[in-house]
Short mmCIF file of N, CA, C and O in Angstrom, two decimals:
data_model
loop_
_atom_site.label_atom_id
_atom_site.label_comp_id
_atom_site.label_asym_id
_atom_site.label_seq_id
_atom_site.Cartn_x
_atom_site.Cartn_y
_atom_site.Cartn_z
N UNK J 1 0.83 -1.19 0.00
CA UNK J 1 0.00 0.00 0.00
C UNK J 1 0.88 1.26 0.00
O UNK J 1 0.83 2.09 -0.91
N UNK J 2 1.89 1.39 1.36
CA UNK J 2 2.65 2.79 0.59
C UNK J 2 3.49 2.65 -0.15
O UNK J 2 4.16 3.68 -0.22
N UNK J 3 3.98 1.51 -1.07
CA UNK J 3 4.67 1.42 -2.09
C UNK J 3 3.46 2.20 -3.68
O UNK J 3 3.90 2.93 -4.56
N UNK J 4 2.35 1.84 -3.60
CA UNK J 4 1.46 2.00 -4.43
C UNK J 4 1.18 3.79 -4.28
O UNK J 4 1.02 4.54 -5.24
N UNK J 5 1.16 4.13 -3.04
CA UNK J 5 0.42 5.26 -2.57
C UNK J 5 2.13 6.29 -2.85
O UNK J 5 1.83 7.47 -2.69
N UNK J 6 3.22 6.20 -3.09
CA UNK J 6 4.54 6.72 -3.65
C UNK J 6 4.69 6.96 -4.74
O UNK J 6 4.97 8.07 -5.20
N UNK J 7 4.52 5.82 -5.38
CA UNK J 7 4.37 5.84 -6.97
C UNK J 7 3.37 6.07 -7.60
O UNK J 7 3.43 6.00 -8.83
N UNK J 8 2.14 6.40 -6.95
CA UNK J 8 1.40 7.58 -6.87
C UNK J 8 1.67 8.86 -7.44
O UNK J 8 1.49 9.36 -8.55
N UNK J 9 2.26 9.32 -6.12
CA UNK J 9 2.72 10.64 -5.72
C UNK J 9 3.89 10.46 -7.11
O UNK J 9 3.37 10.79 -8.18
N UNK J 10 4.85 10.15 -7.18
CA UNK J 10 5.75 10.06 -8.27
C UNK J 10 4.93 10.46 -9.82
O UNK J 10 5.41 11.42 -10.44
N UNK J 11 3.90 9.84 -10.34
CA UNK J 11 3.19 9.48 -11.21
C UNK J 11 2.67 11.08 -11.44
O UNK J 11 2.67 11.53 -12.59
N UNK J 12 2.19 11.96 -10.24
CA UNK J 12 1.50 13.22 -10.43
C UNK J 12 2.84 14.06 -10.67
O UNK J 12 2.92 14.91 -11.55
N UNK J 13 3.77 13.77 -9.88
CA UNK J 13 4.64 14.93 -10.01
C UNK J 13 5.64 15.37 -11.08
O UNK J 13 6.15 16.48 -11.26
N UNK J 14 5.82 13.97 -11.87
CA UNK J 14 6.47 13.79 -12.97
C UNK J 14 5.27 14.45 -14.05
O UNK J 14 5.47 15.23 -14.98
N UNK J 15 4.26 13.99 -13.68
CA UNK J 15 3.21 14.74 -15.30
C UNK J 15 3.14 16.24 -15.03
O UNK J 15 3.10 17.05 -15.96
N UNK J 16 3.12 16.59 -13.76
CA UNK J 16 3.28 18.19 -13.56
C UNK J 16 4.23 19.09 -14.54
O UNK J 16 4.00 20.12 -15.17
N UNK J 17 5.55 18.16 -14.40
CA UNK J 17 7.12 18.55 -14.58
C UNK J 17 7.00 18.33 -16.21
O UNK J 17 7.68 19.04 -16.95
N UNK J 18 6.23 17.47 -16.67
CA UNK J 18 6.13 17.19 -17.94
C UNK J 18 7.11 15.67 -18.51
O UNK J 18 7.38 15.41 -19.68
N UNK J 19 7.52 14.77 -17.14
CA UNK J 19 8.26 14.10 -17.59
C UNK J 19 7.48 12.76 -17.74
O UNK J 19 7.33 11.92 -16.86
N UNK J 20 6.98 12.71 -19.10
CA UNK J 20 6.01 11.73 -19.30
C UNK J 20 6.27 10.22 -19.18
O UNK J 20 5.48 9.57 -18.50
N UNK J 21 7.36 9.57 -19.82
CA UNK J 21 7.68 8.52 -19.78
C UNK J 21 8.01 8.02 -18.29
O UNK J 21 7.75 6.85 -18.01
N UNK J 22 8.71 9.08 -17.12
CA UNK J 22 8.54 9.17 -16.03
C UNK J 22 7.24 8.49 -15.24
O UNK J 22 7.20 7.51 -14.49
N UNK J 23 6.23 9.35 -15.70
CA UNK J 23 4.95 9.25 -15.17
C UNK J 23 4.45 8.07 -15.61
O UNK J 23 3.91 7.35 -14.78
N UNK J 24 4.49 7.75 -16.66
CA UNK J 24 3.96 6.38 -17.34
C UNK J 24 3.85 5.14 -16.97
O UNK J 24 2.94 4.32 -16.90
N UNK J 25 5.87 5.19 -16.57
CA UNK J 25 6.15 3.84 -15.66
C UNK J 25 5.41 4.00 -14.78
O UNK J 25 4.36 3.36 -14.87
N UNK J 26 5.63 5.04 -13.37
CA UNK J 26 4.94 4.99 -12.08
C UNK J 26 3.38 4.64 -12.30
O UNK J 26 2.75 4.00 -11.47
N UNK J 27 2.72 5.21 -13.73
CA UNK J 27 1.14 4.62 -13.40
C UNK J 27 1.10 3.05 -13.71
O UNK J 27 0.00 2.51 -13.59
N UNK J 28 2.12 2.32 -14.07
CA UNK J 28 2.20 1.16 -14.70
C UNK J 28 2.16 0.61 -13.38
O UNK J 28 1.19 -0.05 -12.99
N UNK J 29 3.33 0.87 -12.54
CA UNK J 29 3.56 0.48 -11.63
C UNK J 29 2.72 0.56 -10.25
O UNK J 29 2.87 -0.33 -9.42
N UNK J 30 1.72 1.78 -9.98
CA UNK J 30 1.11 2.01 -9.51
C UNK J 30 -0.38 1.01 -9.73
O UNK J 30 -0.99 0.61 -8.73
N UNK J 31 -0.78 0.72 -10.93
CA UNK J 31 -1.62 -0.04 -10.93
C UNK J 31 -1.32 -1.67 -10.88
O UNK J 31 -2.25 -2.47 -10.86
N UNK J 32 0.43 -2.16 -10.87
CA UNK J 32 0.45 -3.20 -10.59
C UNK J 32 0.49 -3.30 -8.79
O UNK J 32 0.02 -4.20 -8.10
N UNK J 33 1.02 -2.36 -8.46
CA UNK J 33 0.55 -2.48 -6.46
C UNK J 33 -1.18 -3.10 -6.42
O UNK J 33 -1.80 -3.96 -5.81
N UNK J 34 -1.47 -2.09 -7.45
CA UNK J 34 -3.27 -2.39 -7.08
C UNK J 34 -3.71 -3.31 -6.67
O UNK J 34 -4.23 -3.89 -5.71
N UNK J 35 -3.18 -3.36 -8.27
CA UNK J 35 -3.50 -5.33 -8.53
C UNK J 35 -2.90 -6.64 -7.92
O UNK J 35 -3.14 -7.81 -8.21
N UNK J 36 -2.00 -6.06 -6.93
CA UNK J 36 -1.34 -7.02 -6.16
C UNK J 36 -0.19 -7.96 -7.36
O UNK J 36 -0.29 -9.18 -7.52
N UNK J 37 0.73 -7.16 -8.00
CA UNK J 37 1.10 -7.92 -9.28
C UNK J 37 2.95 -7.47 -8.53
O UNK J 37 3.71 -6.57 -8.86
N UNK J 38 3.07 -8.34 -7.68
CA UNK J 38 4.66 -8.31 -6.71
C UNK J 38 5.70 -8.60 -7.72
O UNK J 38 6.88 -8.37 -7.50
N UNK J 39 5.35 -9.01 -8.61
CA UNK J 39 6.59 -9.75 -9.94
C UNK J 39 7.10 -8.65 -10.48
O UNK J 39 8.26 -8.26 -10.52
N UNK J 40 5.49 -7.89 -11.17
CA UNK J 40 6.29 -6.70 -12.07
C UNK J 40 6.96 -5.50 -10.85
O UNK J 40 7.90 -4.76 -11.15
N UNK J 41 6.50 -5.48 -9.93
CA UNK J 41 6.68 -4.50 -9.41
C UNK J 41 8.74 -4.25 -8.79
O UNK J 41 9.56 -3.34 -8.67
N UNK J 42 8.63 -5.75 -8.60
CA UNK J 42 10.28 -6.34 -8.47
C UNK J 42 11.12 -6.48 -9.66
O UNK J 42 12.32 -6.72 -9.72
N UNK J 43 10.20 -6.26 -10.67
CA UNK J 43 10.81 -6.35 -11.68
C UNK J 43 11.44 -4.84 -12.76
O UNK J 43 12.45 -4.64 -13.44
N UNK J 44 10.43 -4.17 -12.48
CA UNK J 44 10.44 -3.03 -13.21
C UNK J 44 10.61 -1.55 -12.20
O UNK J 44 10.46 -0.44 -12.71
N UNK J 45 10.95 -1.73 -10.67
CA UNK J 45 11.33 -0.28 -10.07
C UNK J 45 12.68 -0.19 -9.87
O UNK J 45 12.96 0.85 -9.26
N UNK J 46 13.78 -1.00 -10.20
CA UNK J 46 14.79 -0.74 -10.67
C UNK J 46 15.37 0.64 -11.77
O UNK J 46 16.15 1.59 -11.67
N UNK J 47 14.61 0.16 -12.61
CA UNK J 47 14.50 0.95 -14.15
C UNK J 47 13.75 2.44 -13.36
O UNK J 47 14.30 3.53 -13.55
N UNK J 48 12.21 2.31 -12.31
CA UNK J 48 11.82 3.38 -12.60
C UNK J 48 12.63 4.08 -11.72
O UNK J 48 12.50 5.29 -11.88
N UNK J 49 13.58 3.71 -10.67
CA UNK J 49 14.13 4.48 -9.85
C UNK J 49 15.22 4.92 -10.78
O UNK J 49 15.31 6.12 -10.53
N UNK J 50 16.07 4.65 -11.66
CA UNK J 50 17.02 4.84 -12.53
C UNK J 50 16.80 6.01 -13.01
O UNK J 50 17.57 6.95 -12.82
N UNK J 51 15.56 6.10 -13.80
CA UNK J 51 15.00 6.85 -14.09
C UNK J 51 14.75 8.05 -13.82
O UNK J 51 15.12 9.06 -14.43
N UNK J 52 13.68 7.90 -12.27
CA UNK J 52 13.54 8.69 -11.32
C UNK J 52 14.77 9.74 -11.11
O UNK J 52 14.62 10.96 -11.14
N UNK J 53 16.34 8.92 -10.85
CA UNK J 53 17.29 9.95 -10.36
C UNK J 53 18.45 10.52 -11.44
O UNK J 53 19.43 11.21 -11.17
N UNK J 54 17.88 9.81 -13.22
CA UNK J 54 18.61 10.70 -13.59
C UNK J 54 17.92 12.43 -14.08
O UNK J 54 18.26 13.37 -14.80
N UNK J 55 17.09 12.18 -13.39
CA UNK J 55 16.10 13.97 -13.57
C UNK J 55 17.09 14.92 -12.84
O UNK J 55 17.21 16.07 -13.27
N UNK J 56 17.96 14.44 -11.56
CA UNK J 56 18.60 15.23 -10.95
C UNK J 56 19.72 16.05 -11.87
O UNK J 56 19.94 17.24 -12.09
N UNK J 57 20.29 14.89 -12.27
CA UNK J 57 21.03 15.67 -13.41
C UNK J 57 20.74 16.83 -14.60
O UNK J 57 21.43 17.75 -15.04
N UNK J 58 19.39 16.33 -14.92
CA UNK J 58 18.84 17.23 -16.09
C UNK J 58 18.72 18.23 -15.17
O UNK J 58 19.39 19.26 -15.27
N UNK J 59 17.87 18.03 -14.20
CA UNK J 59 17.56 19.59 -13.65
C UNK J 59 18.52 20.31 -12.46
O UNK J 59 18.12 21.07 -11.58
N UNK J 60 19.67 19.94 -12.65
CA UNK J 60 20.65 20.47 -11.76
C UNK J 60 20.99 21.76 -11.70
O UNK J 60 21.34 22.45 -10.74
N UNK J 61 20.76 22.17 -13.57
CA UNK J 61 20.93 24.13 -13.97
C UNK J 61 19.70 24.60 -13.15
O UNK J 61 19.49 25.81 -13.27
N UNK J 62 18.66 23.84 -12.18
CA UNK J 62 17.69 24.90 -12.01
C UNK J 62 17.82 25.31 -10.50
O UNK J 62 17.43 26.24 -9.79
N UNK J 63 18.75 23.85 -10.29
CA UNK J 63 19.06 24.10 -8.58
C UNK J 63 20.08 24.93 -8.08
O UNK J 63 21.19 24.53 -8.43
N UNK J 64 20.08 26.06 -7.30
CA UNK J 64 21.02 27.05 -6.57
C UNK J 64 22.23 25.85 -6.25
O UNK J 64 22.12 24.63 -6.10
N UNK J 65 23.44 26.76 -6.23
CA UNK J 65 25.01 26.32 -5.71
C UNK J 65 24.83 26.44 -4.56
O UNK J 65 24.56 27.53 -4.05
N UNK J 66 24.97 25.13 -3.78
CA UNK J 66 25.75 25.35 -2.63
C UNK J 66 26.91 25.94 -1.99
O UNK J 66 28.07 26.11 -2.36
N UNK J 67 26.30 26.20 -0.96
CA UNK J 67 27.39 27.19 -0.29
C UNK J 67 28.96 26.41 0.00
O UNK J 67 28.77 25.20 -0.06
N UNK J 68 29.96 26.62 0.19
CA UNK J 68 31.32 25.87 0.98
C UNK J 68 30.78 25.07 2.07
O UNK J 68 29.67 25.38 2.51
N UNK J 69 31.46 24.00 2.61
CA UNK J 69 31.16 23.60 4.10
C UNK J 69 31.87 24.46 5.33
O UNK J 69 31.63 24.30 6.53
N UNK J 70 32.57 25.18 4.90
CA UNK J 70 33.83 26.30 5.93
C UNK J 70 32.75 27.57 5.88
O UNK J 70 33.09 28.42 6.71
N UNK J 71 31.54 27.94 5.14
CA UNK J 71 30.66 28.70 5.70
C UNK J 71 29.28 27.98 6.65
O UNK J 71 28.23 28.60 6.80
N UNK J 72 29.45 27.10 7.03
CA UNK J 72 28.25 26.17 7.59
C UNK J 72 28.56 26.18 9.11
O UNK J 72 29.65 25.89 9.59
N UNK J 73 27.31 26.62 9.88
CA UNK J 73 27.33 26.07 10.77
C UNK J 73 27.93 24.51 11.35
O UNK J 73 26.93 23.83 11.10
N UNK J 74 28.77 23.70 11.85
CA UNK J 74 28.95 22.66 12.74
C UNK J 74 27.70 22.06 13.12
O UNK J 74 26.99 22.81 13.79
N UNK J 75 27.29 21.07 12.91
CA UNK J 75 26.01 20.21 13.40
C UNK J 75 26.38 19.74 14.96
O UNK J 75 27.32 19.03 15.28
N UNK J 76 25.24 20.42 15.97
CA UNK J 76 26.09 19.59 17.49
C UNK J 76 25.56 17.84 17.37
O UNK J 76 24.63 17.60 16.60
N UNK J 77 26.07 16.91 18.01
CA UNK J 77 25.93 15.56 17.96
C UNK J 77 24.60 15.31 18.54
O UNK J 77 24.26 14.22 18.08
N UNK J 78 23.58 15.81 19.39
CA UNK J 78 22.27 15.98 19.30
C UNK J 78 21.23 16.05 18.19
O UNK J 78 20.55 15.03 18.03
N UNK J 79 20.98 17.21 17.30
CA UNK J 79 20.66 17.05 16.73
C UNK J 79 21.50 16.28 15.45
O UNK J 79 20.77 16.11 14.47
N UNK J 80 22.90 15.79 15.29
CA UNK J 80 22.72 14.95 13.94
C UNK J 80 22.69 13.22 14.37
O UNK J 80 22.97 12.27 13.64
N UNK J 81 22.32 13.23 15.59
CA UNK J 81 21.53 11.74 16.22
C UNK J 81 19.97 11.71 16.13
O UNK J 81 19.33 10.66 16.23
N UNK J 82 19.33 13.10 15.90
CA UNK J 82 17.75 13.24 16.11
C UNK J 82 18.41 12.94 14.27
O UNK J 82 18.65 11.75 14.04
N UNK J 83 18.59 13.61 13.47
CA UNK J 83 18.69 13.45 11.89
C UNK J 83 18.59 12.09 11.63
O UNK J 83 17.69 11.63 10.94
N UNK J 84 19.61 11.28 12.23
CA UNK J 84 20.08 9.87 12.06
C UNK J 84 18.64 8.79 12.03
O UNK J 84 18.22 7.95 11.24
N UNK J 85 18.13 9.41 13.51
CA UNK J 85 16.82 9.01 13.97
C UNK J 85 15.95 8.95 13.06
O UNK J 85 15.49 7.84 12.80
N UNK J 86 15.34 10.48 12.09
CA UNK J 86 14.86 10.28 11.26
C UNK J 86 15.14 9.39 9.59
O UNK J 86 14.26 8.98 8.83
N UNK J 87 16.50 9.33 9.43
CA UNK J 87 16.52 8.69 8.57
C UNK J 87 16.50 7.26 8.63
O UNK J 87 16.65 6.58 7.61
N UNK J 88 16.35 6.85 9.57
CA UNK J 88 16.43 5.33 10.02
C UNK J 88 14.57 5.11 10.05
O UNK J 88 14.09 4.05 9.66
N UNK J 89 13.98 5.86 10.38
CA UNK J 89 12.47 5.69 10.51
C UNK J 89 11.71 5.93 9.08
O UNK J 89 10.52 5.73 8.84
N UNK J 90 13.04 6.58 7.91
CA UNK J 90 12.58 6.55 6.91
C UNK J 90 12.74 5.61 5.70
O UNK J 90 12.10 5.51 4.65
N UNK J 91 14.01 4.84 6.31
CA UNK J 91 14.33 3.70 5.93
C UNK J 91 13.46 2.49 6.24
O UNK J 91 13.31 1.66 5.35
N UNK J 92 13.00 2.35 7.20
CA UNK J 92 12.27 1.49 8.05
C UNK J 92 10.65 1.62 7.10
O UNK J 92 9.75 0.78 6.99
N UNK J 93 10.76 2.87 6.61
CA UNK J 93 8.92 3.18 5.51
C UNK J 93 9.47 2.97 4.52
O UNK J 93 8.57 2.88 3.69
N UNK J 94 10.72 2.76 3.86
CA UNK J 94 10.97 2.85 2.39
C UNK J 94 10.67 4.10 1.91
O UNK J 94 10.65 4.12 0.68
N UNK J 95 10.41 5.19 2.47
CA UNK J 95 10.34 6.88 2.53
C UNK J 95 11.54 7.53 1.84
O UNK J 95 12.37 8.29 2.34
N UNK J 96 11.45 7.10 0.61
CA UNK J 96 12.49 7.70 -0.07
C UNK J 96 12.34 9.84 -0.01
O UNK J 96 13.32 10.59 0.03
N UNK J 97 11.07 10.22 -0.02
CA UNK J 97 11.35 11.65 -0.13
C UNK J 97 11.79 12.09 1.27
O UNK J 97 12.68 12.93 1.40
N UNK J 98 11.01 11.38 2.57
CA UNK J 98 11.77 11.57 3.87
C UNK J 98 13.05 11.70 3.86
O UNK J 98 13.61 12.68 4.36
N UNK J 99 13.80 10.48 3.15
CA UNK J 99 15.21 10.40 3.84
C UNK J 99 15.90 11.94 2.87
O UNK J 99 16.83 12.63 3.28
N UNK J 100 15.26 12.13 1.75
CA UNK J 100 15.96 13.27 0.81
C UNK J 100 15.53 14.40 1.55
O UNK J 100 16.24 15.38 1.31
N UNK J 101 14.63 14.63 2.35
CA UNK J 101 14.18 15.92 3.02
C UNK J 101 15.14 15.60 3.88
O UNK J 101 16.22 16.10 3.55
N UNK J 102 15.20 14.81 5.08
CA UNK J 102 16.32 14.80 6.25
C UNK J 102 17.36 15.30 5.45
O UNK J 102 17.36 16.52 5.35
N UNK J 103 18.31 14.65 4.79
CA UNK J 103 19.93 14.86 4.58
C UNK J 103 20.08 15.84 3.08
O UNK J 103 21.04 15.59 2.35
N UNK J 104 18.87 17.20 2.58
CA UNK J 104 18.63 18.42 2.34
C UNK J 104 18.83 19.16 3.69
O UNK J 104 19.53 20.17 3.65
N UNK J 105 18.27 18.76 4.92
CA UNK J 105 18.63 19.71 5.71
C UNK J 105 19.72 19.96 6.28
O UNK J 105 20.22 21.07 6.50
N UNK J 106 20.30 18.40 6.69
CA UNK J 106 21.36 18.30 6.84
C UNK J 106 22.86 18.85 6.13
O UNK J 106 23.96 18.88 6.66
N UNK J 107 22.46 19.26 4.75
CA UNK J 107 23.24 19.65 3.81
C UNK J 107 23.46 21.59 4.38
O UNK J 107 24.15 22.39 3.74
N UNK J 108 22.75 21.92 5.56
CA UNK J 108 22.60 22.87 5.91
C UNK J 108 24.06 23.28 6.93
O UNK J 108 24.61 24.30 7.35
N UNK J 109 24.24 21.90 7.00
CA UNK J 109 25.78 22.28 7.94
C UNK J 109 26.71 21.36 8.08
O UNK J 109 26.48 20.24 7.62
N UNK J 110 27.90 21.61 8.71
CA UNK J 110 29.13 20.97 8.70
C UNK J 110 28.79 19.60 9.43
O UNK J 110 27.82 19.40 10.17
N UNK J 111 29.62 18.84 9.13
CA UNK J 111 29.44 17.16 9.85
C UNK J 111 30.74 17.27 10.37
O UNK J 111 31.72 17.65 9.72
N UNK J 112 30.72 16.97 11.40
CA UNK J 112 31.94 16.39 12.62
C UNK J 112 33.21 15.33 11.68
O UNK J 112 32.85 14.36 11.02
N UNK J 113 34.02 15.56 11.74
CA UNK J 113 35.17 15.17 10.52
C UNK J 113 35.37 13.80 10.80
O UNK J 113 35.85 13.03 9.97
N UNK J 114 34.75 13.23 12.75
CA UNK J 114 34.59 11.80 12.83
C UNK J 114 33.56 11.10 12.60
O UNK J 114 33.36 9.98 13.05
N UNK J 115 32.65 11.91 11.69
CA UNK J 115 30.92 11.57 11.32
C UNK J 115 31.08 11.47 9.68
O UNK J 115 30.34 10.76 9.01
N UNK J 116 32.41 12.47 8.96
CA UNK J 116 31.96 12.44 7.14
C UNK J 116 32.04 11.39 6.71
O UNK J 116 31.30 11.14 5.76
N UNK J 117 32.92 10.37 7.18
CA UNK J 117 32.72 9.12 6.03
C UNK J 117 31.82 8.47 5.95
O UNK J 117 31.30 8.10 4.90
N UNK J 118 31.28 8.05 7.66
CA UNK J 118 29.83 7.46 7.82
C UNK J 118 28.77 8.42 6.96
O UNK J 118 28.05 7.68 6.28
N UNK J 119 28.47 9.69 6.79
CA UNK J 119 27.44 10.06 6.62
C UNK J 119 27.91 10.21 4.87
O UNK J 119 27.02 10.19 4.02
N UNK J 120 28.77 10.29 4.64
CA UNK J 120 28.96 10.35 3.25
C UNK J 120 28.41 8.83 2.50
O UNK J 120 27.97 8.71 1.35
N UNK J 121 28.62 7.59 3.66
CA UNK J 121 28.25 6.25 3.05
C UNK J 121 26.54 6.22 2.86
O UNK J 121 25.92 5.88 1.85
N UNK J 122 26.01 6.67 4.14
CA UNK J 122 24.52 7.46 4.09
C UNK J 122 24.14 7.98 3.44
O UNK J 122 22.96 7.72 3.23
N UNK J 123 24.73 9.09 2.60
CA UNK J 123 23.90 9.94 1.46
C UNK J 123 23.84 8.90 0.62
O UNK J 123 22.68 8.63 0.28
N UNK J 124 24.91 8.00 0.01
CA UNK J 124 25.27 7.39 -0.74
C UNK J 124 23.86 6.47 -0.76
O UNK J 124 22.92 6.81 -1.48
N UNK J 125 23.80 5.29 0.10
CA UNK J 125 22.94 4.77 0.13
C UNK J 125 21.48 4.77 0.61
O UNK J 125 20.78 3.81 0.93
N UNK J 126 21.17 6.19 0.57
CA UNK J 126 19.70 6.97 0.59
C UNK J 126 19.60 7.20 -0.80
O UNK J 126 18.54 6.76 -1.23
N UNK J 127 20.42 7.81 -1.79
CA UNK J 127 20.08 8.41 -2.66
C UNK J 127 19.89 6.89 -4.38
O UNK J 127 19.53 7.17 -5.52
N UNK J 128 20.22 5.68 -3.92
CA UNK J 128 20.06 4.40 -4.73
C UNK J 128 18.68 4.36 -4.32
O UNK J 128 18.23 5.32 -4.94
N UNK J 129 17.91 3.97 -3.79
CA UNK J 129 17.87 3.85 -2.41
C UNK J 129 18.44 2.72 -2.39
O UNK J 129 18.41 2.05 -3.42
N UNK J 130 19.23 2.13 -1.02
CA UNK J 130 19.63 0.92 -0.29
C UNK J 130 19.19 0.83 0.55
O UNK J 130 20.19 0.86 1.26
N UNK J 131 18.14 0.68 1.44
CA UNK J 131 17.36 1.00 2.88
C UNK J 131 18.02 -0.26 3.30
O UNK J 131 18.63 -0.07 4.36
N UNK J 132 18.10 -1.30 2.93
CA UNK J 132 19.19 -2.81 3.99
C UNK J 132 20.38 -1.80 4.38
O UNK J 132 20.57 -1.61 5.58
N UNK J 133 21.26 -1.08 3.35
CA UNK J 133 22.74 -0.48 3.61
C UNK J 133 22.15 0.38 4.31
O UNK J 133 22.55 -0.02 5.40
N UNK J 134 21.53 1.24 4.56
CA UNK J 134 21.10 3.02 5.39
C UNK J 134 20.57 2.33 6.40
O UNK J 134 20.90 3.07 7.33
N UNK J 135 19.95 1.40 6.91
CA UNK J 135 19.41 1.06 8.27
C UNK J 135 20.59 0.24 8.80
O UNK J 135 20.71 0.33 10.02
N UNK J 136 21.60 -0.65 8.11
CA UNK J 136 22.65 -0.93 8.56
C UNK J 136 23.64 0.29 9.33
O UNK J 136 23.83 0.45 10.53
N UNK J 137 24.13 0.99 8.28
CA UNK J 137 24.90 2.25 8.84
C UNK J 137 24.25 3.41 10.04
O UNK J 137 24.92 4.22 10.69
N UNK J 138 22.83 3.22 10.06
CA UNK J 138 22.18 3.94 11.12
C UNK J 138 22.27 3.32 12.45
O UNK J 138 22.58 3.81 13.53
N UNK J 139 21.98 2.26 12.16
CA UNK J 139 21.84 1.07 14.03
C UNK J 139 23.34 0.86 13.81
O UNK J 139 23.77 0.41 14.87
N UNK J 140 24.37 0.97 12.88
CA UNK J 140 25.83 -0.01 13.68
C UNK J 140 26.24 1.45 14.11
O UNK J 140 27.26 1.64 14.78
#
């Protein structure tokens, strides 16, 4: 059901944007959740996630430059354990726009220089999604 009720949401936002073939898969896919059709759905969200994230690239001229990390606030270890928190609860939903909203905000400030590799392996495997690898690296 929120696999169906995603690719949903995917399905509207891509026809908004005008990215039709985008949208196409997700209604394909959206009506195989319906239908309870687990084969295609294992079969064919590979491709639509592929898909899905090479838009980033196309639309990268529309997204603002980030700032340096030497102008960023320092994240205190409180809140980037509440962050962690959330991305682990978004892993746990298969919440792919969750975990991209968490570590957008996070992109708001510096990471502790004994936190970048871990959280660099984290972006990494939020943004495939890998939710086995991102709930691994969250609980170890």
């Amino acid at each position: 059901k929120n696999y169906t009720t995603k690719v949903h949401a995917l399905k509207s936002s891509a026809r908004v944007i005008g990215a039709n073939e985008l949208s196409d898969r997700a209604k394909r896919l959206e009506d195989a959740g319906n239908s309870g059709y687990i084969n295609e759905i294992k079969e064919s969200t590979d491709g639509l996630l592929e898909l899905y994230i090479s838009f980033a690239e196309k639309l990268k001229p529309l997204v603002k430059v980030e700032e340096s990390d030497a102008d960023k606030p320092l994240i205190d270890a409180e809140n980037l354990a509440e962050a962690y928190e959330a991305l682990q609860g978004a892993a746990a939903e298969f919440d792919f726009d969750t975990a991209q909203m968490v570590l957008e905000s996070l992109a708001e400030y510096k990471i502790p220089a004994d936190e970048v590799e871990k959280f660099e392996k984290i972006k990494t495997a939020a943004s495939k999604p890998d939710w086995e690898e991102l709930n691994s690296l969250l609980v170890g």
